[in-house]
Amino acid sequence: DAGVIQSPRHEVTEMGQEVTLRCKPISGHNSLFWYRQTMMRGLELLIYFNNNVPIDDSGMPEDRFSAKMPNASFSTLKIQPSEPRDSAVYFCASSTTSGPPQGYFGPGTRLTVL
Amino acid sequence: AQSVTQLDSQVPVFEEAPVELRCNYSSSVSVYLFWYVQYPNQGLQLLLKYLSGSTLVKGINGFEAEFNKSQTSFHLRKPSVHISDTAEYFCAVTINAGGTSYGKLTFGQGTILTVHP
């Protein structure tokens, strides 16, 4: 399997622009997690889905952030409008409820908002 | 809710020396425990996990960890480190239960291990 795929790997944008991060989980995995990593706050869980349904979005920082999972093989995290404090590395992870509860992480998207 | 505390933010060590990275957790329910490693500009890779059974868990790259329920600890150890072990290490916990929150990880703040020649 190719593992969790994230795109783009790097994104540089200007404040106020819309940013869309994409994730393809491992085939057969039914849970998907979006994390954000910053120096100040470490690794934070933003939102997670089970069987394409959002279960807990309490980690989403504010209404500018939204996430969707239209099908089992694709998820997006959107920031609109983006702000410099959104600069971080965003990780997607997937897992399966039929196996060990470990997350399989993608390589991350490094977002820089100028 | 669960929480994880990694007691050392940075650990410098010389090559071939032993190392221990400390992790304590807090939870009102039974948990599963993990250690992940992150090399510079890369994602997180699973080093080892404790799900049940023997409290001494062996992982990749010669690392091992011991689950101590009474002390709520899960310290990571390696008897002899290499330059290539330089990375950031994260301890993580998830609840030992099924349901829709299965696999939801809570991470510690990370420990940067720097191995000097």
Short mmCIF file of C-alpha atoms in Angstrom, two decimals:
data_model
loop_
_atom_site.label_atom_id
_atom_site.label_comp_id
_atom_site.label_asym_id
_atom_site.label_seq_id
_atom_site.Cartn_x
_atom_site.Cartn_y
_atom_site.Cartn_z
CA ASP A 1 0.00 0.00 0.00
CA ALA A 2 1.19 3.55 -0.70
CA GLY A 3 0.40 4.72 2.80
CA VAL A 4 -1.47 7.90 3.63
CA ILE A 5 -1.09 10.44 0.85
CA GLN A 6 -1.25 14.17 1.47
CA SER A 7 -1.11 17.03 -0.99
CA PRO A 8 0.35 19.48 -1.41
CA ARG A 9 3.52 18.83 0.59
CA HIS A 10 4.23 22.52 0.84
CA GLU A 11 1.90 25.47 0.48
CA VAL A 12 2.80 29.13 0.65
CA THR A 13 -0.06 31.58 0.47
CA GLU A 14 -0.94 35.12 1.41
CA MET A 15 -3.15 36.13 4.28
CA GLY A 16 -6.81 36.08 3.33
CA GLN A 17 -6.50 33.39 0.68
CA GLU A 18 -8.34 30.09 0.79
CA VAL A 19 -6.23 27.01 1.42
CA THR A 20 -7.29 23.41 0.79
CA LEU A 21 -5.30 20.48 2.09
CA ARG A 22 -6.02 16.99 0.79
CA CYS A 23 -5.68 13.51 2.23
CA LYS A 24 -6.11 10.01 0.86
CA PRO A 25 -6.21 7.44 3.67
CA ILE A 26 -4.95 3.89 3.45
CA SER A 27 -7.43 1.73 1.58
CA GLY A 28 -9.70 -0.12 3.98
CA HIS A 29 -9.16 2.25 6.89
CA ASN A 30 -12.39 3.66 8.25
CA SER A 31 -11.08 6.35 10.62
CA LEU A 32 -9.35 9.52 9.53
CA PHE A 33 -7.72 12.16 11.71
CA TRP A 34 -6.41 15.66 10.98
CA TYR A 35 -3.64 16.95 13.29
CA ARG A 36 -1.78 20.24 13.38
CA GLN A 37 1.79 20.58 14.59
CA THR A 38 3.31 23.85 15.77
CA MET A 39 6.28 24.70 17.93
CA MET A 40 4.09 26.37 20.51
CA ARG A 41 1.26 23.85 20.79
CA GLY A 42 2.82 20.58 19.64
CA LEU A 43 0.54 18.03 17.98
CA GLU A 44 -3.15 18.87 18.22
CA LEU A 45 -6.07 16.83 16.97
CA LEU A 46 -8.31 19.07 14.88
CA ILE A 47 -11.07 16.71 13.76
CA TYR A 48 -11.67 13.06 13.10
CA PHE A 49 -14.04 10.99 11.02
CA ASN A 50 -15.33 7.47 11.41
CA ASN A 51 -16.94 5.86 8.36
CA ASN A 52 -16.87 9.29 6.66
CA VAL A 53 -18.89 10.91 9.46
CA PRO A 54 -17.33 13.70 11.55
CA ILE A 55 -17.22 12.47 15.14
CA ASP A 56 -15.46 15.25 17.01
CA ASP A 57 -14.48 18.66 15.64
CA SER A 58 -13.85 20.30 18.99
CA GLY A 59 -10.20 20.80 18.09
CA MET A 60 -10.96 22.96 15.08
CA PRO A 61 -9.65 26.36 16.11
CA GLU A 62 -12.41 28.50 14.65
CA ASP A 63 -15.03 28.80 11.96
CA ARG A 64 -12.41 29.56 9.34
CA PHE A 65 -11.52 25.88 9.44
CA SER A 66 -13.71 23.22 7.87
CA ALA A 67 -13.19 19.58 6.95
CA LYS A 68 -15.06 17.14 4.76
CA MET A 69 -14.88 13.49 3.92
CA PRO A 70 -17.14 12.91 0.91
CA ASN A 71 -16.08 9.28 0.56
CA ALA A 72 -13.86 6.67 2.18
CA SER A 73 -10.83 7.55 0.09
CA PHE A 74 -10.67 11.34 0.31
CA SER A 75 -10.76 14.14 2.84
CA THR A 76 -10.11 17.87 2.71
CA LEU A 77 -9.22 20.46 5.31
CA LYS A 78 -10.03 23.98 4.24
CA ILE A 79 -8.99 27.28 5.76
CA GLN A 80 -10.86 30.36 4.58
CA PRO A 81 -9.61 33.02 5.02
CA SER A 82 -6.11 32.01 6.04
CA GLU A 83 -4.07 33.94 8.61
CA PRO A 84 -0.34 33.92 9.46
CA ARG A 85 -1.06 32.09 12.75
CA ASP A 86 -2.35 29.15 10.71
CA SER A 87 1.20 28.44 9.58
CA ALA A 88 1.97 24.91 10.73
CA VAL A 89 2.45 21.36 9.53
CA TYR A 90 -0.85 19.59 9.02
CA PHE A 91 -0.89 15.81 9.27
CA CYS A 92 -3.52 13.37 8.19
CA ALA A 93 -3.64 9.91 9.78
CA SER A 94 -5.84 6.91 9.22
CA SER A 95 -6.60 3.75 11.12
CA THR A 96 -8.98 0.83 11.11
CA THR A 97 -11.31 -0.26 13.87
CA SER A 98 -10.58 -3.87 12.97
CA GLY A 99 -6.88 -3.56 13.82
CA PRO A 100 -4.60 -2.00 16.45
CA PRO A 101 -5.62 1.58 17.30
CA GLN A 102 -2.44 3.13 15.98
CA GLY A 103 -2.47 5.96 13.51
CA TYR A 104 -0.73 5.69 10.16
CA PHE A 105 0.50 9.17 9.40
CA GLY A 106 0.98 10.92 6.11
CA PRO A 107 4.07 13.02 5.37
CA GLY A 108 2.27 16.24 6.24
CA THR A 109 1.60 19.53 4.50
CA ARG A 110 3.77 22.44 5.56
CA LEU A 111 1.62 25.57 5.32
CA THR A 112 3.10 29.04 5.37
CA VAL A 113 0.72 32.00 5.41
CA LEU A 114 2.47 35.30 4.70
CA ALA B 1 -9.93 12.80 29.16
CA GLN B 2 -6.38 11.59 28.77
CA SER B 3 -3.15 13.54 29.03
CA VAL B 4 0.48 12.75 28.35
CA THR B 5 3.54 14.39 29.88
CA GLN B 6 6.98 13.97 28.44
CA LEU B 7 9.29 15.01 31.20
CA ASP B 8 12.24 16.14 29.11
CA SER B 9 11.94 18.52 26.16
CA GLN B 10 15.52 17.86 25.06
CA VAL B 11 17.92 15.02 25.72
CA PRO B 12 21.52 15.29 24.51
CA VAL B 13 23.59 12.11 24.58
CA PHE B 14 26.82 10.79 23.13
CA GLU B 15 26.90 8.06 20.53
CA GLU B 16 26.85 4.49 21.96
CA ALA B 17 25.55 5.73 25.31
CA PRO B 18 22.24 4.47 26.73
CA VAL B 19 19.21 6.72 26.72
CA GLU B 20 15.84 6.90 28.44
CA LEU B 21 13.02 9.19 27.33
CA ARG B 22 10.38 9.56 29.99
CA CYS B 23 6.62 9.55 29.52
CA ASN B 24 3.83 9.70 32.07
CA TYR B 25 0.14 9.57 31.30
CA SER B 26 -3.12 10.29 33.04
CA SER B 27 -6.40 8.53 32.31
CA SER B 28 -9.48 7.43 34.20
CA VAL B 29 -9.86 4.40 31.91
CA SER B 30 -7.58 1.73 30.54
CA VAL B 31 -5.34 2.89 27.70
CA TYR B 32 -3.13 1.80 24.86
CA LEU B 33 0.30 3.48 24.65
CA PHE B 34 2.57 4.36 21.75
CA TRP B 35 5.90 5.90 20.91
CA TYR B 36 6.36 7.64 17.58
CA VAL B 37 9.53 9.08 16.03
CA GLN B 38 9.69 12.10 13.74
CA TYR B 39 12.83 12.71 11.71
CA PRO B 40 13.40 16.25 10.42
CA ASN B 41 10.83 17.31 7.84
CA GLN B 42 9.10 13.95 7.91
CA GLY B 43 5.88 12.48 9.25
CA LEU B 44 5.44 10.35 12.35
CA GLN B 45 6.59 6.74 12.32
CA LEU B 46 5.45 4.19 14.90
CA LEU B 47 8.33 2.90 17.05
CA LEU B 48 6.40 0.57 19.31
CA LYS B 49 3.08 0.08 21.04
CA TYR B 50 1.66 -1.44 24.20
CA LEU B 51 -1.76 -2.99 23.79
CA SER B 52 -1.77 -5.82 26.36
CA GLY B 53 0.34 -8.67 27.69
CA SER B 54 4.00 -8.30 28.54
CA THR B 55 4.80 -4.89 29.97
CA LEU B 56 8.17 -4.80 28.17
CA VAL B 57 7.61 -3.93 24.55
CA LYS B 58 10.26 -4.09 21.86
CA GLY B 59 10.11 -1.90 18.80
CA ILE B 60 12.07 -1.00 15.72
CA ASN B 61 15.64 0.30 15.65
CA GLY B 62 16.53 -1.36 18.96
CA PHE B 63 14.15 0.66 21.09
CA GLU B 64 12.07 -0.79 23.91
CA ALA B 65 9.60 0.58 26.44
CA GLU B 66 8.17 -0.62 29.71
CA PHE B 67 4.58 -0.07 30.75
CA ASN B 68 4.24 0.58 34.46
CA LYS B 69 0.58 0.81 35.42
CA SER B 70 1.17 1.74 39.06
CA GLN B 71 3.39 4.65 38.09
CA THR B 72 1.36 5.44 34.94
CA SER B 73 4.58 5.55 32.95
CA PHE B 74 5.77 4.30 29.58
CA HIS B 75 9.47 5.19 29.35
CA LEU B 76 11.40 4.58 26.13
CA ARG B 77 14.91 3.13 26.28
CA LYS B 78 17.77 2.19 24.01
CA PRO B 79 20.99 0.64 25.36
CA SER B 80 23.27 2.19 22.74
CA VAL B 81 22.26 5.10 20.50
CA HIS B 82 23.50 6.02 17.05
CA ILE B 83 23.82 9.36 15.32
CA SER B 84 20.89 8.32 13.15
CA ASP B 85 18.61 8.20 16.22
CA THR B 86 18.66 11.99 16.35
CA ALA B 87 14.99 12.93 16.02
CA GLU B 88 11.95 14.02 17.97
CA TYR B 89 10.10 11.35 19.91
CA PHE B 90 6.43 11.49 20.86
CA CYS B 91 4.58 9.47 23.45
CA ALA B 92 0.86 9.00 22.76
CA VAL B 93 -2.17 7.39 24.38
CA THR B 94 -5.60 6.27 23.29
CA ILE B 95 -8.39 4.73 25.32
CA ASN B 96 -8.72 0.97 25.46
CA ALA B 97 -12.21 0.79 24.06
CA GLY B 98 -14.05 0.39 20.82
CA GLY B 99 -16.50 2.78 19.34
CA THR B 100 -16.10 5.79 17.16
CA SER B 101 -13.22 7.31 19.14
CA TYR B 102 -11.07 4.25 18.44
CA GLY B 103 -7.61 5.37 17.38
CA LYS B 104 -7.93 8.95 18.61
CA LEU B 105 -4.47 9.77 19.92
CA THR B 106 -3.42 12.26 22.57
CA PHE B 107 0.24 13.22 22.23
CA GLY B 108 2.88 14.48 24.60
CA GLN B 109 4.86 17.59 23.76
CA GLY B 110 7.75 15.64 22.33
CA THR B 111 11.38 15.04 23.33
CA ILE B 112 14.18 16.04 21.00
CA LEU B 113 16.95 13.46 21.17
CA THR B 114 20.30 14.71 19.91
CA VAL B 115 23.08 12.17 19.58
CA HIS B 116 26.57 13.66 19.49
CA PRO B 117 29.63 11.91 18.05
#
